Coordinates of C-alpha atoms and ligand atoms in Angstrom, one line a residue:
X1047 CA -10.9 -13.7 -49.2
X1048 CA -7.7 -12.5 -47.6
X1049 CA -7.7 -12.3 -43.7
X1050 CA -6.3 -9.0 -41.6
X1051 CA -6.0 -9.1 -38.4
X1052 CA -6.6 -6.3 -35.7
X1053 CA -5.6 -6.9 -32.3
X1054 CA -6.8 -4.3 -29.2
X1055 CA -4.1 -4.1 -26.6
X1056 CA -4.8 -0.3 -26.3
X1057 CA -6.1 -0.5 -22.7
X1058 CA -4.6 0.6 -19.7
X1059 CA -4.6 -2.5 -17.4
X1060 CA -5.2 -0.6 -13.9
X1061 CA -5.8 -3.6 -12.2
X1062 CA -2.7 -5.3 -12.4
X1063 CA -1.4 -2.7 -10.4
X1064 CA 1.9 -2.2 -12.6
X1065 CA 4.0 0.1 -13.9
X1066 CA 4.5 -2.3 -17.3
X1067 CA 1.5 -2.1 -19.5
X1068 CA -1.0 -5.4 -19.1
X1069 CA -0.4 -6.8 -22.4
X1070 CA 3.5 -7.0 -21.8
X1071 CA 3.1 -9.3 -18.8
X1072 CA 4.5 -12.6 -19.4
X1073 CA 2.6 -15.8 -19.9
X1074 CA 5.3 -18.8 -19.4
X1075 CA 8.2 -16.5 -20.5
X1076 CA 6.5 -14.4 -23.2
X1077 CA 4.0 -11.6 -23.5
X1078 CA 0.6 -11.9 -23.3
X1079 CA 0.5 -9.9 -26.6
X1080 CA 3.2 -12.1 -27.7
X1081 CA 1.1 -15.1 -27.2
X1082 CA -1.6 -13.5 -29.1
X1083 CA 0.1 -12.2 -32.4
X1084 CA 1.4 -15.9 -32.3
X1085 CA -1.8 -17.2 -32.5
X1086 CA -2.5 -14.7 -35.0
X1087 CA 0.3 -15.7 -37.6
X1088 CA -0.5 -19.0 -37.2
X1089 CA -3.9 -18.2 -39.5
X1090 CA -1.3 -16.1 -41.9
X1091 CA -3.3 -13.2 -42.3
X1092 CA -2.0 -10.7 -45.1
X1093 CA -1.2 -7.9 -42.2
X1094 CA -1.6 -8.4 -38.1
X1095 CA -2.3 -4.5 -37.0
X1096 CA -2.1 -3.3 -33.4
X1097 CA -4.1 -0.6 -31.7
X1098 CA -1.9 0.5 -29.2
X1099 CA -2.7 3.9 -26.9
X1100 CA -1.3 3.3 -22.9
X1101 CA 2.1 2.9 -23.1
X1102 CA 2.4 2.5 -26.9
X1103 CA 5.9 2.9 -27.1
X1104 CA 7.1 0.9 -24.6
X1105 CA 4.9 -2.3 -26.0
X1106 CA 5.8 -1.2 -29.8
X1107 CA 9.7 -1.4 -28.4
X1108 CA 9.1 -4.6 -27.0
X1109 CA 7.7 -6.0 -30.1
X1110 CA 10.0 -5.4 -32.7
X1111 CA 8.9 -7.9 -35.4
X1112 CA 8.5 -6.0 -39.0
X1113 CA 5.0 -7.9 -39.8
X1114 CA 3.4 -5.6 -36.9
X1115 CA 1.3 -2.7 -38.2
X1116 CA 1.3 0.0 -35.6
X1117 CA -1.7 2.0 -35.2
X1118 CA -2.1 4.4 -32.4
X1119 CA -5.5 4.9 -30.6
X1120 CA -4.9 8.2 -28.7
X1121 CA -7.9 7.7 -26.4
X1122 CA -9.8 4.5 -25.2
X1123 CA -13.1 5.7 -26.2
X1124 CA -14.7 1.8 -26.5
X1125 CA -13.5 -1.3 -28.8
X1126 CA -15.8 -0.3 -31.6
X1127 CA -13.8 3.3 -32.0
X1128 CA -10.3 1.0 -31.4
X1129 CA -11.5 -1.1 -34.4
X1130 CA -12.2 1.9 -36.7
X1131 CA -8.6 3.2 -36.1
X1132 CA -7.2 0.4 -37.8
X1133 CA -9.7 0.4 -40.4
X1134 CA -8.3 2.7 -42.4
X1135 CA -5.2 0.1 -43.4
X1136 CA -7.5 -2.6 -43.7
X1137 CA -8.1 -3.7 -47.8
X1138 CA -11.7 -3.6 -47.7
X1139 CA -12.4 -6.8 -49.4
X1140 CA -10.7 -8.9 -46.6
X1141 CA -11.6 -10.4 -43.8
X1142 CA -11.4 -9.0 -40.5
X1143 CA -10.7 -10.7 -37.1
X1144 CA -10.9 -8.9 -34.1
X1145 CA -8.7 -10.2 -30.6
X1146 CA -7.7 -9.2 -27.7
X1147 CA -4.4 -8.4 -26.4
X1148 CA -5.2 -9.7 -23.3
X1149 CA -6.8 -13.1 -23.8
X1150 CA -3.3 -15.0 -24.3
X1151 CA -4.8 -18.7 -24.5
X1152 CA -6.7 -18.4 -27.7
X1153 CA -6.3 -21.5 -30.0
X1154 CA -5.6 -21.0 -33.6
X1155 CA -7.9 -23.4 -34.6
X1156 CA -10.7 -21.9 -32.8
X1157 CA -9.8 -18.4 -34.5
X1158 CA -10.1 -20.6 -38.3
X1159 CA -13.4 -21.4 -37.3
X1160 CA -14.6 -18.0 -36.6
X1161 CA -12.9 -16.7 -39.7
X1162 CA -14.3 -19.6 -41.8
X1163 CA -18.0 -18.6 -40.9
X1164 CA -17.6 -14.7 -41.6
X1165 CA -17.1 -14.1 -45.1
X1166 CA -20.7 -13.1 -45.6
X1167 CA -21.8 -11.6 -41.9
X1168 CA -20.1 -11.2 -38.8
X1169 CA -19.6 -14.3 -36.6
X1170 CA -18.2 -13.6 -32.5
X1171 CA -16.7 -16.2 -29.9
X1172 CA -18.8 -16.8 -27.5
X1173 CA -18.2 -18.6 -24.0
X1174 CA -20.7 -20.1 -21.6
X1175 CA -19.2 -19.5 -18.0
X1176 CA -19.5 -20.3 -14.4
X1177 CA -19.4 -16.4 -13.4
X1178 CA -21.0 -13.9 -16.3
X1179 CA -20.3 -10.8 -13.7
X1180 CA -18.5 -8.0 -16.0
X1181 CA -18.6 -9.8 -19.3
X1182 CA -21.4 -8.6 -22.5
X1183 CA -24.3 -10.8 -22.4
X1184 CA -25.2 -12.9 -26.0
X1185 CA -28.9 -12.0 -26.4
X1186 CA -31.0 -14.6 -28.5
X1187 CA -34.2 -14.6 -30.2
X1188 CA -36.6 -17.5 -29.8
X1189 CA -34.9 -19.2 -32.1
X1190 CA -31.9 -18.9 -30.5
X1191 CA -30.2 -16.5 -33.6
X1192 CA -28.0 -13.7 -32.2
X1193 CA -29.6 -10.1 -31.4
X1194 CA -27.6 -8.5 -29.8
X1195 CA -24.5 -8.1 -26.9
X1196 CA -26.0 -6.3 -23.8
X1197 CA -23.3 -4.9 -21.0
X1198 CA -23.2 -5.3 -17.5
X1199 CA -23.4 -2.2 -17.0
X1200 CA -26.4 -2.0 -19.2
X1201 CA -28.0 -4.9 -18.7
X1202 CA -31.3 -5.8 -16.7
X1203 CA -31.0 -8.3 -14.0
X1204 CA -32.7 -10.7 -16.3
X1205 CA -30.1 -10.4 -18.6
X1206 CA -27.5 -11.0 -16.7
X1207 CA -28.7 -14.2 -15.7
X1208 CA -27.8 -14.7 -18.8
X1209 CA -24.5 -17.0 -18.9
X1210 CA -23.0 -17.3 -22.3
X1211 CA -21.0 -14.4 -22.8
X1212 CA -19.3 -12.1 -25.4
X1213 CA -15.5 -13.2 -25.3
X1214 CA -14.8 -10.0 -27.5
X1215 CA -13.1 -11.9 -30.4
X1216 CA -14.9 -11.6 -33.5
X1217 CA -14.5 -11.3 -37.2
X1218 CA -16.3 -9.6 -40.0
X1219 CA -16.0 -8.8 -44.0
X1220 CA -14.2 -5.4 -43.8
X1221 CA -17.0 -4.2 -45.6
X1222 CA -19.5 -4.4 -43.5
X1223 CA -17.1 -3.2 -40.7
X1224 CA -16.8 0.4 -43.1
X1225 CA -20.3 0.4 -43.1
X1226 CA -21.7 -0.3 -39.4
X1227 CA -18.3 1.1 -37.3
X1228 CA -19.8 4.5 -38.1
X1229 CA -22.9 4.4 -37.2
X1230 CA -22.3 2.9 -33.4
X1231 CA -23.2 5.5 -30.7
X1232 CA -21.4 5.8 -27.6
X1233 CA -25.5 6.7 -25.9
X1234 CA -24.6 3.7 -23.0
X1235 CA -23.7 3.5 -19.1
X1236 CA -20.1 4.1 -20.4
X1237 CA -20.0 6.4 -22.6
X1238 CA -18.4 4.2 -25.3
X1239 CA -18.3 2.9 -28.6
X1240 CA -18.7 -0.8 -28.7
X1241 CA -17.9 -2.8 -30.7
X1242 CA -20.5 -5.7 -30.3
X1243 CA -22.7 -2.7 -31.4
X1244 CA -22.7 -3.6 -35.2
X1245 CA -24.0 -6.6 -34.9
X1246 CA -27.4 -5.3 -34.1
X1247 CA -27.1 -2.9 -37.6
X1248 CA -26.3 -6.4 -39.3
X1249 CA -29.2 -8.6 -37.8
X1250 CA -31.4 -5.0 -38.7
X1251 CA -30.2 -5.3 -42.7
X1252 CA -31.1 -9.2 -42.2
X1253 CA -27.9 -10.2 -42.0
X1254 CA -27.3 -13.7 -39.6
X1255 CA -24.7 -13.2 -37.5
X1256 CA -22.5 -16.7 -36.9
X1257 CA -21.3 -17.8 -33.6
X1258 CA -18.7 -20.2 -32.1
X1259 CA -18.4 -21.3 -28.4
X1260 CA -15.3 -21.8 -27.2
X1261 CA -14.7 -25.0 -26.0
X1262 CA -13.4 -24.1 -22.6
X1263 CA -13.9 -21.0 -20.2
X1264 CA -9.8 -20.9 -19.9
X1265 CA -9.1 -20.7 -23.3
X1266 CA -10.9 -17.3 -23.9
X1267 CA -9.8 -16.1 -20.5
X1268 CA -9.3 -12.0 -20.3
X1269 CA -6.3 -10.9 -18.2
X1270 CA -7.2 -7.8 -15.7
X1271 CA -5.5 -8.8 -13.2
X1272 CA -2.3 -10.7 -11.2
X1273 CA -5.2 -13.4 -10.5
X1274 CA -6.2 -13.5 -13.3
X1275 CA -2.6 -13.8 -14.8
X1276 CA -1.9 -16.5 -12.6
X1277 CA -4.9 -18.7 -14.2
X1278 CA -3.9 -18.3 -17.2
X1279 CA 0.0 -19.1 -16.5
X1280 CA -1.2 -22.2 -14.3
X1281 CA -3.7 -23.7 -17.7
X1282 CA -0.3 -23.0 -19.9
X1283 CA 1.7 -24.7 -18.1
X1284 CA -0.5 -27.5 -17.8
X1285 CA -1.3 -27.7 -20.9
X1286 CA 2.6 -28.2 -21.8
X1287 CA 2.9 -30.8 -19.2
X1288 CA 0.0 -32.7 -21.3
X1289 CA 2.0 -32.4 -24.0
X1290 CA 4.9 -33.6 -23.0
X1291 CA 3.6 -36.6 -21.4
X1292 CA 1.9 -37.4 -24.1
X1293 CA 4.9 -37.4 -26.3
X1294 CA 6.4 -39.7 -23.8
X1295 CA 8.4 -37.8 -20.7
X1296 CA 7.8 -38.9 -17.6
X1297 CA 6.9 -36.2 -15.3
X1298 CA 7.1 -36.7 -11.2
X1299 CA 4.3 -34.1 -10.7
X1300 CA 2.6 -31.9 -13.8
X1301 CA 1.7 -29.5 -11.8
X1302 CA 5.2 -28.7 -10.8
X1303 CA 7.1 -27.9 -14.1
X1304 CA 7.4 -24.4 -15.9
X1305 CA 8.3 -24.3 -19.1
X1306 CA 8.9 -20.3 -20.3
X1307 CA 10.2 -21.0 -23.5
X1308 CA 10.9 -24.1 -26.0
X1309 CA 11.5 -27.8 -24.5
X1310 CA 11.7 -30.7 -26.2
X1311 CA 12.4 -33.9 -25.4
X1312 CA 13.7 -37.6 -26.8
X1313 CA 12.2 -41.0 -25.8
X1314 CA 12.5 -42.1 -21.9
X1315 CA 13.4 -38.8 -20.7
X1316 CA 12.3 -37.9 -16.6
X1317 CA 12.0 -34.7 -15.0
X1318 CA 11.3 -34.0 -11.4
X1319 CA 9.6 -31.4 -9.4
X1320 CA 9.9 -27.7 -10.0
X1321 CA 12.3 -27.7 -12.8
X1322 CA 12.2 -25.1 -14.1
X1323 CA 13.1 -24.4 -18.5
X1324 CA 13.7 -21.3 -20.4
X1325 CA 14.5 -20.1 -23.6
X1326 CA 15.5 -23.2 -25.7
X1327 CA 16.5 -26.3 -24.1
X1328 CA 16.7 -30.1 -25.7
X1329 CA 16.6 -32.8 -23.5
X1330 CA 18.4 -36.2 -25.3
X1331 CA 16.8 -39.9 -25.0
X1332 CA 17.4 -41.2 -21.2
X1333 CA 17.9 -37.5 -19.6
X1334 CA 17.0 -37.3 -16.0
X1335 CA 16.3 -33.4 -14.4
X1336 CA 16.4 -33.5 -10.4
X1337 CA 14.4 -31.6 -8.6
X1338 CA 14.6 -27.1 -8.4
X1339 CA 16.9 -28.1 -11.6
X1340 CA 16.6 -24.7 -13.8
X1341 CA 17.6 -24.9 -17.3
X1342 CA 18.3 -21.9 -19.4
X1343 CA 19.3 -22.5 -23.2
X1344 CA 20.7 -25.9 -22.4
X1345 CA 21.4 -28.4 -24.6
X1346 CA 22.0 -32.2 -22.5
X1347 CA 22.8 -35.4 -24.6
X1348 CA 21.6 -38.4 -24.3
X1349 CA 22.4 -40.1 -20.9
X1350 CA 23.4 -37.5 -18.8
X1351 CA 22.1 -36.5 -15.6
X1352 CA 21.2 -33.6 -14.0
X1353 CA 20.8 -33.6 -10.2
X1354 CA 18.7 -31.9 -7.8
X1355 CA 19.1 -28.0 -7.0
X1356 CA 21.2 -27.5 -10.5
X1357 CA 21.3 -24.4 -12.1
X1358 CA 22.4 -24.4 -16.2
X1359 CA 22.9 -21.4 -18.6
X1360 CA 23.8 -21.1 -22.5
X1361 CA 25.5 -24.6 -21.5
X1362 CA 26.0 -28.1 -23.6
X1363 CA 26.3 -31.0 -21.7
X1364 CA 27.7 -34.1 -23.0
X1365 CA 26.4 -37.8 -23.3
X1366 CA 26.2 -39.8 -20.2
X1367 CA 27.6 -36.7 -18.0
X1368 CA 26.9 -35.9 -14.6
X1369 CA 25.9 -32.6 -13.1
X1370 CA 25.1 -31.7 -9.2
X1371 CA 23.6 -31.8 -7.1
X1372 CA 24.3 -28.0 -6.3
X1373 CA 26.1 -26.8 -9.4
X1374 CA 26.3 -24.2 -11.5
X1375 CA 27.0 -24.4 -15.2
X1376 CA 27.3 -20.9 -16.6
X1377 CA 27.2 -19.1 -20.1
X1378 CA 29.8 -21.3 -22.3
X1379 CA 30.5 -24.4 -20.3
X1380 CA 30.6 -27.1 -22.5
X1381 CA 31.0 -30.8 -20.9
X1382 CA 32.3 -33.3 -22.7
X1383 CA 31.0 -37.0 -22.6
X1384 CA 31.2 -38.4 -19.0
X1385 CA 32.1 -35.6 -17.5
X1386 CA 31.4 -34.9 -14.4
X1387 CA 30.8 -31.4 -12.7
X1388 CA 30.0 -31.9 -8.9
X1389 CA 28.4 -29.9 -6.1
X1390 CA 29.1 -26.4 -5.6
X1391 CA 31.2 -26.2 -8.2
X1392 CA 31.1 -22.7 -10.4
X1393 CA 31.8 -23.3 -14.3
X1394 CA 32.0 -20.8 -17.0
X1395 CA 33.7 -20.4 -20.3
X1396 CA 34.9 -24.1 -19.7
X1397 CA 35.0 -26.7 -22.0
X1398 CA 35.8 -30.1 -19.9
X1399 CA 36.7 -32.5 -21.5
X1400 CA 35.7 -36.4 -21.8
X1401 CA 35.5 -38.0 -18.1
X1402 CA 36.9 -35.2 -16.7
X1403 CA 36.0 -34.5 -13.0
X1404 CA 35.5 -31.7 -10.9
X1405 CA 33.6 -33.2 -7.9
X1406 CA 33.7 -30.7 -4.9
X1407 CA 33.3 -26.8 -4.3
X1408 CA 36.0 -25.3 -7.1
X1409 CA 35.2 -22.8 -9.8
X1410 CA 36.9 -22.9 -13.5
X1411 CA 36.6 -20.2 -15.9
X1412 CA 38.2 -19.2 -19.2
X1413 CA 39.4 -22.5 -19.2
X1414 CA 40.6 -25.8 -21.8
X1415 CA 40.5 -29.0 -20.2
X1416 CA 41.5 -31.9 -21.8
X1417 CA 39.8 -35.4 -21.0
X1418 CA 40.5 -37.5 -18.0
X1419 CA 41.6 -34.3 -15.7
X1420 CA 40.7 -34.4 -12.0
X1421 CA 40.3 -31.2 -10.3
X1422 CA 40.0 -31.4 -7.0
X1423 CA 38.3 -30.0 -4.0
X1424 CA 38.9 -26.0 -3.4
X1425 CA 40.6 -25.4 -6.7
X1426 CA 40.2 -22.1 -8.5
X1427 CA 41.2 -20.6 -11.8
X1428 CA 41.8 -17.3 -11.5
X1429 CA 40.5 -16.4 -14.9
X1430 CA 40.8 -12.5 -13.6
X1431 CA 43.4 -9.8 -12.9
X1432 CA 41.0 -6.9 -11.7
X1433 CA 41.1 -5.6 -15.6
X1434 CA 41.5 -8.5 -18.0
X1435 CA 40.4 -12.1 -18.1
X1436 CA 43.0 -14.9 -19.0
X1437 CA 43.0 -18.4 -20.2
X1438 CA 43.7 -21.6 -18.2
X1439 CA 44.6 -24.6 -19.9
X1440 CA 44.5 -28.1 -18.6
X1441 CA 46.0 -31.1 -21.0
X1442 CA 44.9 -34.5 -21.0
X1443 CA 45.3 -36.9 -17.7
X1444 CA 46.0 -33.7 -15.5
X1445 CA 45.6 -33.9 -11.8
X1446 CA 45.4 -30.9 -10.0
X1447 CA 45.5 -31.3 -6.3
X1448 CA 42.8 -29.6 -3.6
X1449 CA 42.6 -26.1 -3.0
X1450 CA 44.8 -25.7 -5.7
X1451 CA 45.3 -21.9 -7.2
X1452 CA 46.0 -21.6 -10.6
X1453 CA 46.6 -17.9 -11.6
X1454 CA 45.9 -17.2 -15.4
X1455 CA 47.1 -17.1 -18.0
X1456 CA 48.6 -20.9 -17.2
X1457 CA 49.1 -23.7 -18.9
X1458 CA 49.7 -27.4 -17.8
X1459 CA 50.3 -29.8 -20.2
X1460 CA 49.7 -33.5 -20.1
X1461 CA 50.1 -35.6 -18.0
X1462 CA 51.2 -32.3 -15.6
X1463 CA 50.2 -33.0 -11.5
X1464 CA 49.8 -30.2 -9.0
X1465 CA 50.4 -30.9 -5.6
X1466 CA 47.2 -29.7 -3.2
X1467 CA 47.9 -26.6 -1.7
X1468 CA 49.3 -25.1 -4.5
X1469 CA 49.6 -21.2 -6.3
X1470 CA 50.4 -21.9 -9.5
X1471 CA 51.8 -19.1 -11.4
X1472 CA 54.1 -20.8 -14.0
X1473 CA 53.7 -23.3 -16.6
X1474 CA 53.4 -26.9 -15.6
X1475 CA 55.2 -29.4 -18.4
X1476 CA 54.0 -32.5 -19.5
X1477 CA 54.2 -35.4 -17.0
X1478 CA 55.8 -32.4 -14.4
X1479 CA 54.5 -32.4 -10.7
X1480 CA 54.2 -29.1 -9.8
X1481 CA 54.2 -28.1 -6.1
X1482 CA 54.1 -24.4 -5.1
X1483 CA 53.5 -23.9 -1.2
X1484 CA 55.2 -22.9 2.0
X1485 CA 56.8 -26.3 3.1
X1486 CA 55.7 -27.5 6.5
X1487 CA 58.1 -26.4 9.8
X1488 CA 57.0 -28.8 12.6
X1489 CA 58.4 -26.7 16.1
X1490 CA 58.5 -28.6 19.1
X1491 CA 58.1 -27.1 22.7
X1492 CA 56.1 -24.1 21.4
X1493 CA 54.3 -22.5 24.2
X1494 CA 50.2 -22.5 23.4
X1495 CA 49.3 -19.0 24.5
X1496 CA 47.6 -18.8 28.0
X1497 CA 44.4 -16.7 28.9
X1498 CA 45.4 -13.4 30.3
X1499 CA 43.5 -12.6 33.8
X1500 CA 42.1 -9.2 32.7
X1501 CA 38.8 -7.8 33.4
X1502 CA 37.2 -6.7 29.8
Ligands
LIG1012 C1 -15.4 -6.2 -23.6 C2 -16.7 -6.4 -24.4 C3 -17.6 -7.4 -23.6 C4 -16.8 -8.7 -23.4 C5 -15.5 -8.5 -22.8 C6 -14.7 -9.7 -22.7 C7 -17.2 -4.3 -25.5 C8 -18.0 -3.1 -25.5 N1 -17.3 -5.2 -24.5 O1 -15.7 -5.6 -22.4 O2 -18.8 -7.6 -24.3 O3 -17.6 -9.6 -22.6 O4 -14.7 -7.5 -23.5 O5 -13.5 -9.6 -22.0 O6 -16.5 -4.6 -26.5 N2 -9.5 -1.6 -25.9 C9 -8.9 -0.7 -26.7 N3 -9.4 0.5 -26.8 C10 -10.5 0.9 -26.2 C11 -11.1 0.0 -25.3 C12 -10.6 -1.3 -25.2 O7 -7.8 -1.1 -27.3 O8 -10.8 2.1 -26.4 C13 -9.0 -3.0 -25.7 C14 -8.5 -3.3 -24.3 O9 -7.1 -3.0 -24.2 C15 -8.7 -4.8 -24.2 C16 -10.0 -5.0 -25.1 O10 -10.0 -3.9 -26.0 O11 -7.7 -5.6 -24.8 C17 -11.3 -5.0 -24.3 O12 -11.4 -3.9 -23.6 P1 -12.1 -3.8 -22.1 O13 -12.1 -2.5 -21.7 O14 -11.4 -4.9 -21.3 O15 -13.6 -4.3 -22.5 P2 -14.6 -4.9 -21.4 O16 -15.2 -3.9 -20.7 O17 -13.9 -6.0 -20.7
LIG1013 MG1 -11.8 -6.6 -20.1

């Protein structure tokens, strides 16, 4: 039977207090509902549609992906009249599983299990919890089969002692979805249609209606709120610092490490407190992270070390190089093997080149340079002439001098040398020293100036 899958995400999310709709919030670097259709596609259902109401266009914008089947659910009237909006598009000899946009942590393989046990009747995830407050109540018979799913709102106090609860995921043959959607009233304390409703009208036509428990409380957590939000991130995160000890990395604390994004890792790798990885980022054998590193599509070979307080973006860093503490690799640095890139020093656009220093407190932009080039302290390239950016470039075996300022476009060839001090503005030859500042006047007998007597 082929498998469609309909996710709710059609709720307003007051609670967060936000102006971006709930199910856009990010988990680790990506949307809740993100999270969710992921989970989803990892099933590969024939079509993944969304029922979508408070701020449908802004979520629809934010999720551009062509398997997505839009579906518009103009008002919240419960989760059993946000199913039967999508119904319409659903073939009605599938399957049908039914999530949440807002419970982010659900497990593929706990979503196969539901759909394996509800090609005849429906079958819901169910959770046993610490706290049942808000959550639908699983009602059993003696026997312990499913009757029903009882409110808060509408349940006795007796049933709300009750403490496994509806996580809201379900699925059901589309068929029997057709038939029992229709007939669910809205005659509650709410005023809505719900979903959990039809499984009543199944148990009534004899039908037994499968269950699953989740295996843990977090994994079929609901997102209302920044609390909430926060639980969730916190169990991601963890659970991504289990995996990548387990796969080997050595990790000073795994409680301090966000990964928003895709990491991986080869053999002997270390990572310190709060570092912090987005996007994509590949760590080679032997690669050590300081601590408050943040690394933002980052490749870093094998070897090379990263050193506290470091901050790297859309950068490659070369085997056995050296970066920090206190640096800043920008969008297009590209270090060669050995190189080294010291504290508070500013690169972007910059490829350096093998063993190639810049220790101390410069910034090189728009720049080539070759291997074995030592820039020193206070040097600038001044990539920028208030409209257009220009190139510097550095040959092999340069040696620019401190507080040097070389004013692009420039060239210096091999072997060139630049005295500290200097503005460059012309080209520099190979094996040239050039040296381009006021010489020094030493006066003797100046007067030092003497404090005036005056009153203010
Ligand atoms: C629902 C369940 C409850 C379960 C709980 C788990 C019902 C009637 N109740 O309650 O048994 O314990 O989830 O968290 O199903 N949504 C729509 N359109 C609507 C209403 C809701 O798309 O008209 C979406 C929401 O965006 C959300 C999900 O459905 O993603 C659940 O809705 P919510 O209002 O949070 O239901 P609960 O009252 O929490
Ligand atoms: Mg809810």
């Amino acid at each position: 039977m082929s498998l469609e899958v309909v996710i709710l995400a059609a709720g307003q999310g007051t609670r967060m207090k936000s102006a971006l709709p709930k199910v856009l919030h990010p988990v680790a670097g990506t949307s809740m509902l993100g999270h969710v259709i992921n989970a989803a596609r990892a099933l590969e259902p024939n079509a993944i549609h969304m029922v979508v109401g408070h701020g449908a266009e802004q979520v629809r914008e934010a999720l551009p992906a062509e398997d997505l089947n839009w579906v518009v659910q103009e008002q919240q009237l419960g989760t059993g009249h946000a199913v039967s909006q999508a119904m319409p598009g659903i073939a009605t000899d599938s399957t049908v599983l039914v999530l949440y946009g807002d419970v982010p942590l659900i497990l593929p393989t706990t979503l196969s299990q539901l759909v394996a046990q509800a090609s005849e009747a429906p079958s819901l995830l169910t959770a046993i919890v610490a706290d049942p407050t808000g959550y639908g109540r699983i009602i059993r018979d003696n026997a312990g089969a499913l009757q029903s799913v009882v409110e808060q709102k509408d349940a006795t106090s007796e049933q709300q002692a009750i403490p496994e609860i509806n996580t809201g995921l379900l699925a059901a043959p589309a068929a029997l979805l057709n038939t029992y959607l229709p007939q669910v009233k809205n005659d509650n304390n709410q005023g809505e249609y719900y979903l959990p409703d039809i499984l009543p009208l199944a148990v009534a036509d004899g039908l037994s209606v499968g269950t699953v428990l989740a295996a843990s409380e977090l994994e079929v957590q609901g997102v209302n709120d920044r609390l909430q939000l926060n639980l969730v991130e916190r169990e991601y995160q963890l659970r991504q610092a289990q995996a990548l000890m387990r796969a080997g990395v050595h990790l000073a604390d795994a409680s301090r490490i966000d990964v928003r994004g895709e990491l991986s890792c080869g053999v002997d790798v270390s990572i310190d407190i709060n570092a912090v990885f987005e996007g994509k980022v590949t760590l080679g054998d032997g690669v050590s992270i300081g601590p408050n590193c943040v690394l933002r599509n980052v490749s870093v070979a094998a070897g090379a070390q990263i050193h506290a307080m470091s901050h790297l973006e859309d950068a490659v860093v070369g085997e056995e190089a050296n970066v920090g503490p206190y640096a800043r690799l920008r969008t297009g640095t590209d270090l060669g093997r050995g190189a080294r890139i010291g504290n508070f020093v500013e690169t972007k656009k910059a490829r350096i080149g093998e063993g190639s220093k810049a220790n101390h407190l410069a910034y090189v932009g728009d720049a080539e340079v070759g291997d074995g080039v030592n820039i020193g302290a206070g040097t600038i390239t001044c990539n920028y002439d208030g409209v257009n950016k220009h190139l510097t470039e550095i040959g092999n075996g340069v040696f620019v001098g401190s507080n040097s300022t070389l004013v692009a476009p420039l060239k210096i060839e091999d072997g060139g040398f630049v005295g500290a001090g200097s503005t460059v503005t012309r080209p520099v030859n190979q094996e040239e020293l050039a040296v381009a500042r006021a010489r020094q006047r030493n006066i003797t007998g100046w007067q030092r100036p003497v404090k005036k007597d005056n009153k203010d």
